[in-house]
Amino acid sequence: MAKEIVVSGIRPTGFLHLGNYFGAIRNYVRMQEDYDCYFFVADWHSLTTHPDTKLLREHVLRVVSENIAAGLDPDKACFYVQSAVPEIAELYLYLNMLAYKGELEKTATFKDKVRLNPENVNAGLLTYPVLQTADIIIHRAKYVPVGKDQEQHLEMSRNFAQRFNHRYGELFPEPGAFNYGEALVKVPSLDGAGKMSKSENQYATIYLSDDDDLIRKKLMKAKTDAGPETPGSEMPDYISNLFQIMALVSEASTLEQFRADFDAANIRYGDMKKQLAEDMVQFIRPIREKALAIRKDEAYLKKIMDKGAERARESAVKTIAMAREMIGLHYL
Ligand code: TRP
C-alpha cells in the first residue's frame, strides 16, 4: 500500500537549537520510517523579509548539514531546497487567484511582521501562506508536522486546497497537522522565561553547533537559587525547566536522583548543572561534529541536494500537469 504523504518546511535562518531538535527534527526522523516524506529548506520564504542573500548559501548548506547530522536520512525522506522545484512557484501563481487580500491581511504572522517591519510590507509577505500551501499540496500531502504557531497557516492551506477543488475539480487532499499523539516537546529556555528560540536571549538557548565549553558555560549560568528550605517544597518554574531539560538528555536514574535530592531539600544546584552540562556535551558533540563534517563535504551535499530536487520534481511535475489540465490550460 502506498504510504501517506507528509511535507514539512525548514526555514534557513539562524542555527538549529535544542528546541528545533526535540520539537521538529526528532519527529522527522521518526516519520521518515512510516511515511512518504518530503522535507525542504524554505529559501524562497526567507526572501519575504529581505535578508542579506550573500548569507543564504551558508545558511542553506548549514541547515541541510545539521538536519542530516541530527538524523534526517536523505535516502529515506526526500530532502530538497524549495527553489530547486520551480513547479512550486507555478502552483503558487494559480493559488494566488484563489486567495483574497482580506483573509491574507488578517493572518497573525503577517500582522506581526507588519508591526516589526512597517517599511517592508511586500506582496510576498502578504502571500506567504499561499506559497506555504503550494509547498504542501504540490506533493498532494495529507499531513504537515508543525507546531501551534503554524495552525492558522495550515487552516488557510485547507481553504485554498478546497477552493481549487471546488473550482476546477478534486485534486488536492486537505492537509492536516501531524503529531504522534503526544504533546509536542517544548524545550524551556535556560533563563526561566519561555522556550528556547532563535531570537531571544542567546545564552538561554543551546545550539547544535555550540562547542563543549560554550555548552558548559550556558548551563552553569542557568538561573537557580539557594535551594528548597524544607522537604517537599514546591519547585519554582526555572528549576522545573532544568529538570525538563535533564529529562531529555540525561539517564533516567540521574534525573531521579536529583529529583529525590530536591524533594529532600538536599539538592546542590551546582552539582546538578555540572551533571546536566556533561550530559548535554555528550548529547550535542556527535551531532555537531557530524554536521561540520557534512558541511565541509560539498561534493556529498551537492549529491544529496541534486537527488532530493530530482525526486521532488518528479512528484511536482505530475501534480502541475494535472492542475493545468483541470484548470483548462491546454489549447491544442
Ligand atoms: N512557515 C513555516 C515556518 O515558519 C515554514 C514552512 C514553509 C513550512 N513552508 C512550509 C512548514 C510547508 C510546513 C509546510 O516554520
Short mmCIF file of C-alpha atoms and ligand atoms in Angstrom, two decimals:
data_model
loop_
_atom_site.label_atom_id
_atom_site.label_comp_id
_atom_site.label_asym_id
_atom_site.label_seq_id
_atom_site.Cartn_x
_atom_site.Cartn_y
_atom_site.Cartn_z
CA MET A 1 0.00 0.00 0.00
CA ALA A 2 1.26 3.49 -0.81
CA LYS A 3 2.44 5.39 2.24
CA GLU A 4 0.71 8.60 3.24
CA ILE A 5 2.44 11.79 2.18
CA VAL A 6 4.00 14.25 4.61
CA VAL A 7 5.54 17.67 3.84
CA SER A 8 7.43 20.00 6.12
CA GLY A 9 9.44 23.15 5.52
CA ILE A 10 12.53 24.28 7.40
CA ARG A 11 13.44 27.96 7.46
CA PRO A 12 17.09 28.59 6.60
CA THR A 13 17.57 31.18 9.32
CA GLY A 14 19.96 31.02 12.23
CA PHE A 15 21.39 27.87 13.70
CA LEU A 16 19.32 24.89 14.83
CA HIS A 17 18.86 24.65 18.56
CA LEU A 18 17.69 22.09 21.05
CA GLY A 19 14.09 23.27 20.67
CA ASN A 20 14.21 22.55 16.93
CA TYR A 21 15.76 19.18 17.62
CA PHE A 22 13.20 17.92 20.11
CA GLY A 23 10.26 19.86 18.67
CA ALA A 24 10.71 19.06 14.99
CA ILE A 25 13.72 17.10 13.76
CA ARG A 26 13.16 14.16 16.06
CA ASN A 27 9.67 13.80 14.62
CA TYR A 28 11.04 13.95 11.08
CA VAL A 29 13.42 11.16 11.93
CA ARG A 30 10.58 9.04 13.18
CA MET A 31 8.22 9.89 10.35
CA GLN A 32 10.68 9.10 7.61
CA GLU A 33 10.27 5.42 8.55
CA ASP A 34 6.48 5.38 8.32
CA TYR A 35 5.52 7.96 5.70
CA ASP A 36 6.42 9.20 2.26
CA CYS A 37 8.21 12.33 3.49
CA TYR A 38 9.15 15.50 1.67
CA PHE A 39 11.28 17.84 3.77
CA PHE A 40 12.62 21.02 2.28
CA VAL A 41 14.55 24.18 3.05
CA ALA A 42 12.20 27.14 2.56
CA ASP A 43 14.65 29.53 0.89
CA TRP A 44 12.00 31.39 -1.12
CA HIS A 45 10.06 32.09 2.03
CA SER A 46 13.13 33.63 3.59
CA LEU A 47 13.23 36.27 0.82
CA THR A 48 9.99 37.80 2.10
CA THR A 49 11.87 39.56 4.89
CA HIS A 50 14.72 40.72 2.60
CA PRO A 51 17.67 39.03 4.25
CA ASP A 52 21.20 39.59 3.02
CA THR A 53 21.22 36.99 0.27
CA LYS A 54 25.02 36.76 0.42
CA LEU A 55 24.44 34.74 3.59
CA LEU A 56 21.84 32.48 2.02
CA ARG A 57 24.30 29.91 0.71
CA GLU A 58 25.89 29.40 4.09
CA HIS A 59 22.54 29.24 5.87
CA VAL A 60 21.09 26.72 3.44
CA LEU A 61 24.14 24.45 3.46
CA ARG A 62 24.34 24.57 7.22
CA VAL A 63 20.68 23.80 7.80
CA VAL A 64 20.92 20.86 5.40
CA SER A 65 24.06 19.59 7.17
CA GLU A 66 22.58 19.99 10.63
CA ASN A 67 19.36 18.19 9.77
CA ILE A 68 21.21 15.24 8.31
CA ALA A 69 23.58 15.15 11.28
CA ALA A 70 20.54 15.11 13.56
CA GLY A 71 19.15 12.03 11.84
CA LEU A 72 17.22 13.10 8.77
CA ASP A 73 18.08 10.45 6.20
CA PRO A 74 18.10 11.68 2.59
CA ASP A 75 17.84 8.06 1.40
CA LYS A 76 14.53 7.72 3.23
CA ALA A 77 12.95 11.15 3.10
CA CYS A 78 13.06 13.33 0.02
CA PHE A 79 15.13 16.30 1.21
CA TYR A 80 15.47 19.31 -1.09
CA VAL A 81 15.70 23.04 -1.41
CA GLN A 82 12.45 24.77 -2.37
CA SER A 83 13.96 26.94 -5.13
CA ALA A 84 15.14 23.80 -6.96
CA VAL A 85 11.48 22.95 -7.66
CA PRO A 86 10.05 25.69 -9.95
CA GLU A 87 6.70 23.86 -10.16
CA ILE A 88 6.01 25.15 -6.64
CA ALA A 89 6.14 28.70 -7.97
CA GLU A 90 3.70 27.82 -10.73
CA LEU A 91 1.23 26.34 -8.29
CA TYR A 92 1.67 29.40 -6.09
CA LEU A 93 0.58 31.52 -9.03
CA TYR A 94 -2.64 29.53 -9.50
CA LEU A 95 -3.40 29.60 -5.80
CA ASN A 96 -2.87 33.35 -5.65
CA MET A 97 -6.01 33.73 -7.77
CA LEU A 98 -7.96 31.90 -5.07
CA ALA A 99 -6.59 33.79 -2.08
CA TYR A 100 -8.21 37.04 -1.01
CA LYS A 101 -6.48 40.15 0.20
CA GLY A 102 -8.78 40.45 3.20
CA GLU A 103 -8.05 37.00 4.60
CA LEU A 104 -4.32 37.33 3.94
CA GLU A 105 -4.23 40.64 5.80
CA LYS A 106 -5.86 39.01 8.80
CA THR A 107 -3.13 36.37 9.19
CA ALA A 108 -1.43 36.68 12.59
CA THR A 109 2.10 36.13 11.26
CA PHE A 110 1.53 38.81 8.61
CA LYS A 111 0.30 41.31 11.17
CA ASP A 112 3.32 40.56 13.37
CA LYS A 113 5.72 41.16 10.52
CA VAL A 114 3.98 44.39 9.52
CA ARG A 115 4.34 45.60 13.07
CA LEU A 116 8.01 44.66 13.23
CA ASN A 117 8.94 45.93 9.74
CA PRO A 118 6.42 48.55 8.61
CA GLU A 119 8.79 49.66 5.84
CA ASN A 120 8.75 46.26 4.12
CA VAL A 121 5.16 45.18 3.63
CA ASN A 122 5.66 43.43 0.29
CA ALA A 123 3.22 41.21 -1.61
CA GLY A 124 5.37 38.13 -0.96
CA LEU A 125 4.98 38.65 2.73
CA LEU A 126 1.23 39.00 2.32
CA THR A 127 1.01 35.81 0.28
CA TYR A 128 3.39 33.78 2.46
CA PRO A 129 0.56 31.36 3.40
CA VAL A 130 -0.19 30.86 -0.30
CA LEU A 131 3.39 29.83 -1.03
CA GLN A 132 3.29 27.58 2.01
CA THR A 133 0.14 25.96 0.61
CA ALA A 134 1.85 25.37 -2.72
CA ASP A 135 4.76 23.73 -0.85
CA ILE A 136 2.37 21.30 0.75
CA ILE A 137 -0.12 20.46 -1.93
CA ILE A 138 2.45 20.23 -4.75
CA HIS A 139 3.02 16.70 -3.39
CA ARG A 140 -0.67 16.28 -2.53
CA ALA A 141 0.34 15.78 1.07
CA LYS A 142 -2.04 14.71 3.75
CA TYR A 143 0.00 15.68 6.82
CA VAL A 144 2.19 18.54 7.91
CA PRO A 145 4.18 18.15 11.13
CA VAL A 146 4.11 21.67 12.54
CA GLY A 147 3.66 23.36 15.88
CA LYS A 148 0.91 25.58 17.18
CA ASP A 149 2.34 28.71 15.57
CA GLN A 150 1.55 27.24 12.15
CA GLU A 151 -2.05 26.23 12.78
CA GLN A 152 -3.52 29.30 11.15
CA HIS A 153 -1.37 28.84 8.04
CA LEU A 154 -2.46 25.23 7.81
CA GLU A 155 -6.10 26.18 8.08
CA MET A 156 -5.59 28.60 5.21
CA SER A 157 -3.93 25.80 3.23
CA ARG A 158 -7.04 23.69 3.68
CA ASN A 159 -9.17 26.56 2.45
CA PHE A 160 -7.04 27.18 -0.63
CA ALA A 161 -6.90 23.48 -1.49
CA GLN A 162 -10.66 23.23 -1.09
CA ARG A 163 -11.26 26.28 -3.29
CA PHE A 164 -9.12 24.78 -6.04
CA ASN A 165 -11.07 21.54 -5.78
CA HIS A 166 -14.43 23.32 -5.95
CA ARG A 167 -13.46 25.50 -8.84
CA TYR A 168 -11.52 23.07 -11.02
CA GLY A 169 -12.21 19.56 -9.71
CA GLU A 170 -10.92 17.28 -6.94
CA LEU A 171 -7.16 17.27 -6.99
CA PHE A 172 -5.84 18.08 -3.54
CA PRO A 173 -6.32 16.43 -0.15
CA GLU A 174 -6.88 18.96 2.64
CA PRO A 175 -3.68 18.82 4.68
CA GLY A 176 -3.86 18.37 8.43
CA ALA A 177 -1.41 18.96 11.25
CA PHE A 178 0.51 15.91 12.28
CA ASN A 179 1.85 14.76 15.61
CA TYR A 180 2.46 11.41 17.19
CA GLY A 181 -0.35 11.88 19.68
CA GLU A 182 1.97 13.07 22.42
CA ALA A 183 2.11 16.68 23.48
CA LEU A 184 4.72 18.45 21.35
CA VAL A 185 8.01 18.69 23.22
CA LYS A 186 8.85 22.24 24.13
CA VAL A 187 12.35 22.84 25.40
CA PRO A 188 12.32 25.57 28.06
CA SER A 189 14.85 28.36 27.87
CA LEU A 190 17.70 28.48 30.39
CA ASP A 191 16.74 31.86 31.81
CA GLY A 192 13.41 30.64 33.14
CA ALA A 193 11.35 32.59 30.59
CA GLY A 194 9.61 30.95 27.64
CA LYS A 195 11.16 28.31 25.41
CA MET A 196 14.45 28.06 23.60
CA SER A 197 14.28 30.18 20.48
CA LYS A 198 16.48 31.67 17.84
CA SER A 199 15.69 35.26 18.50
CA GLU A 200 15.70 35.70 22.25
CA ASN A 201 18.49 35.63 24.83
CA GLN A 202 21.30 33.73 23.09
CA TYR A 203 22.71 32.45 26.37
CA ALA A 204 19.40 30.84 27.21
CA THR A 205 19.41 28.62 24.11
CA ILE A 206 21.66 25.65 23.33
CA TYR A 207 22.57 25.31 19.65
CA LEU A 208 23.54 22.10 17.90
CA SER A 209 26.69 23.99 16.85
CA ASP A 210 27.76 25.07 20.37
CA ASP A 211 31.16 23.76 21.39
CA ASP A 212 31.71 21.88 24.64
CA ASP A 213 32.87 24.89 26.64
CA LEU A 214 30.06 27.10 25.48
CA ILE A 215 27.52 24.44 26.43
CA ARG A 216 29.06 24.19 29.91
CA LYS A 217 29.11 27.96 30.28
CA LYS A 218 25.48 28.33 29.26
CA LEU A 219 24.31 25.64 31.63
CA MET A 220 26.33 26.92 34.57
CA LYS A 221 24.73 30.34 34.03
CA ALA A 222 21.19 28.93 34.12
CA LYS A 223 19.05 30.53 36.76
CA THR A 224 18.82 28.74 40.13
CA ASP A 225 18.54 29.82 43.76
CA ALA A 226 19.69 28.71 47.20
CA GLY A 227 17.54 25.58 47.02
CA PRO A 228 14.40 24.49 48.87
CA GLU A 229 14.43 25.11 52.61
CA THR A 230 12.07 22.35 53.63
CA PRO A 231 11.43 18.89 52.22
CA GLY A 232 8.50 18.73 49.84
CA SER A 233 8.77 22.37 48.78
CA GLU A 234 7.15 23.44 45.58
CA MET A 235 9.51 23.66 42.63
CA PRO A 236 9.99 27.08 41.01
CA ASP A 237 9.50 27.22 37.23
CA TYR A 238 13.13 27.88 36.40
CA ILE A 239 14.19 24.78 38.37
CA SER A 240 11.48 22.66 36.84
CA ASN A 241 12.81 23.79 33.45
CA LEU A 242 16.23 22.37 34.29
CA PHE A 243 14.62 19.08 35.23
CA GLN A 244 12.72 19.07 31.96
CA ILE A 245 15.91 19.59 30.01
CA MET A 246 17.65 16.93 32.06
CA ALA A 247 14.85 14.50 31.19
CA LEU A 248 15.73 14.95 27.50
CA VAL A 249 19.47 14.31 27.63
CA SER A 250 20.36 12.52 30.90
CA GLU A 251 19.85 8.99 32.14
CA ALA A 252 16.57 8.36 33.96
CA SER A 253 18.49 7.38 37.10
CA THR A 254 20.36 10.72 37.14
CA LEU A 255 17.11 12.59 36.89
CA GLU A 256 15.52 10.55 39.67
CA GLN A 257 18.48 11.13 41.96
CA PHE A 258 18.32 14.91 41.64
CA ARG A 259 14.57 14.83 41.93
CA ALA A 260 14.88 12.90 45.20
CA ASP A 261 17.52 15.38 46.40
CA PHE A 262 15.17 18.23 45.65
CA ASP A 263 12.25 16.59 47.46
CA ALA A 264 14.50 16.04 50.48
CA ALA A 265 15.59 19.71 50.37
CA ASN A 266 19.10 18.40 49.92
CA ILE A 267 19.92 19.44 46.37
CA ARG A 268 23.06 21.22 45.19
CA TYR A 269 22.18 23.04 42.02
CA GLY A 270 25.87 23.48 41.17
CA ASP A 271 26.23 19.69 41.02
CA MET A 272 23.04 19.30 39.07
CA LYS A 273 24.12 21.85 36.47
CA LYS A 274 27.56 20.26 36.18
CA GLN A 275 25.97 16.87 35.53
CA LEU A 276 23.49 18.34 33.08
CA ALA A 277 26.32 20.17 31.29
CA GLU A 278 28.28 16.94 30.85
CA ASP A 279 25.25 15.01 29.62
CA MET A 280 24.45 17.85 27.23
CA VAL A 281 28.01 17.87 25.91
CA GLN A 282 27.77 14.13 25.27
CA PHE A 283 24.47 14.64 23.51
CA ILE A 284 25.43 17.59 21.30
CA ARG A 285 29.03 16.70 20.45
CA PRO A 286 28.40 13.87 17.95
CA ILE A 287 25.71 15.88 16.18
CA ARG A 288 27.92 18.97 15.98
CA GLU A 289 30.90 17.02 14.70
CA LYS A 290 28.86 15.19 12.12
CA ALA A 291 27.26 18.44 10.93
CA LEU A 292 30.67 20.05 10.50
CA ALA A 293 31.99 17.07 8.55
CA ILE A 294 28.97 17.11 6.26
CA ARG A 295 29.18 20.87 5.79
CA LYS A 296 32.79 20.54 4.63
CA ASP A 297 31.95 17.80 2.14
CA GLU A 298 30.34 19.89 -0.57
CA ALA A 299 30.52 17.06 -3.10
CA TYR A 300 28.31 14.99 -0.81
CA LEU A 301 25.97 17.91 -0.18
CA LYS A 302 25.61 18.52 -3.89
CA LYS A 303 24.87 14.87 -4.49
CA ILE A 304 22.08 14.67 -1.94
CA MET A 305 20.60 18.06 -2.86
CA ASP A 306 20.53 17.11 -6.54
CA LYS A 307 18.96 13.79 -5.75
CA GLY A 308 16.37 15.44 -3.49
CA ALA A 309 15.48 18.01 -6.14
CA GLU A 310 15.08 15.30 -8.75
CA ARG A 311 12.75 13.24 -6.58
CA ALA A 312 10.75 16.30 -5.53
CA ARG A 313 10.35 17.45 -9.10
CA GLU A 314 9.18 14.06 -10.22
CA SER A 315 6.28 14.40 -7.83
CA ALA A 316 5.73 18.13 -8.53
CA VAL A 317 5.68 17.77 -12.31
CA LYS A 318 2.87 15.22 -12.07
CA THR A 319 0.77 17.49 -9.88
CA ILE A 320 1.31 20.51 -12.11
CA ALA A 321 0.37 18.56 -15.22
CA MET A 322 -2.92 17.60 -13.57
CA ALA A 323 -3.52 21.13 -12.28
CA ARG A 324 -3.01 22.61 -15.75
CA GLU A 325 -5.31 20.04 -17.26
CA MET A 326 -8.03 20.69 -14.71
CA ILE A 327 -7.80 24.45 -14.94
CA GLY A 328 -8.03 24.14 -18.72
CA LEU A 329 -4.63 25.45 -19.67
CA HIS A 330 -4.28 23.20 -22.69
CA TYR A 331 -5.27 24.54 -26.05
CA LEU A 332 -4.25 22.22 -28.83
N1 TRP B 1 6.19 28.68 7.74
C1 TRP B 1 6.99 27.60 8.26
C2 TRP B 1 7.75 28.11 9.49
O1 TRP B 1 7.76 29.28 9.75
C3 TRP B 1 7.98 27.08 7.24
C4 TRP B 1 7.28 26.48 6.08
C5 TRP B 1 7.27 26.96 4.80
C6 TRP B 1 6.52 25.28 6.07
N2 TRP B 1 6.56 26.15 4.01
C7 TRP B 1 6.08 25.10 4.74
C8 TRP B 1 6.18 24.35 7.06
C9 TRP B 1 5.31 23.99 4.40
C10 TRP B 1 5.41 23.27 6.70
C11 TRP B 1 4.97 23.08 5.38
O2 TRP B 1 8.36 27.32 10.19
#
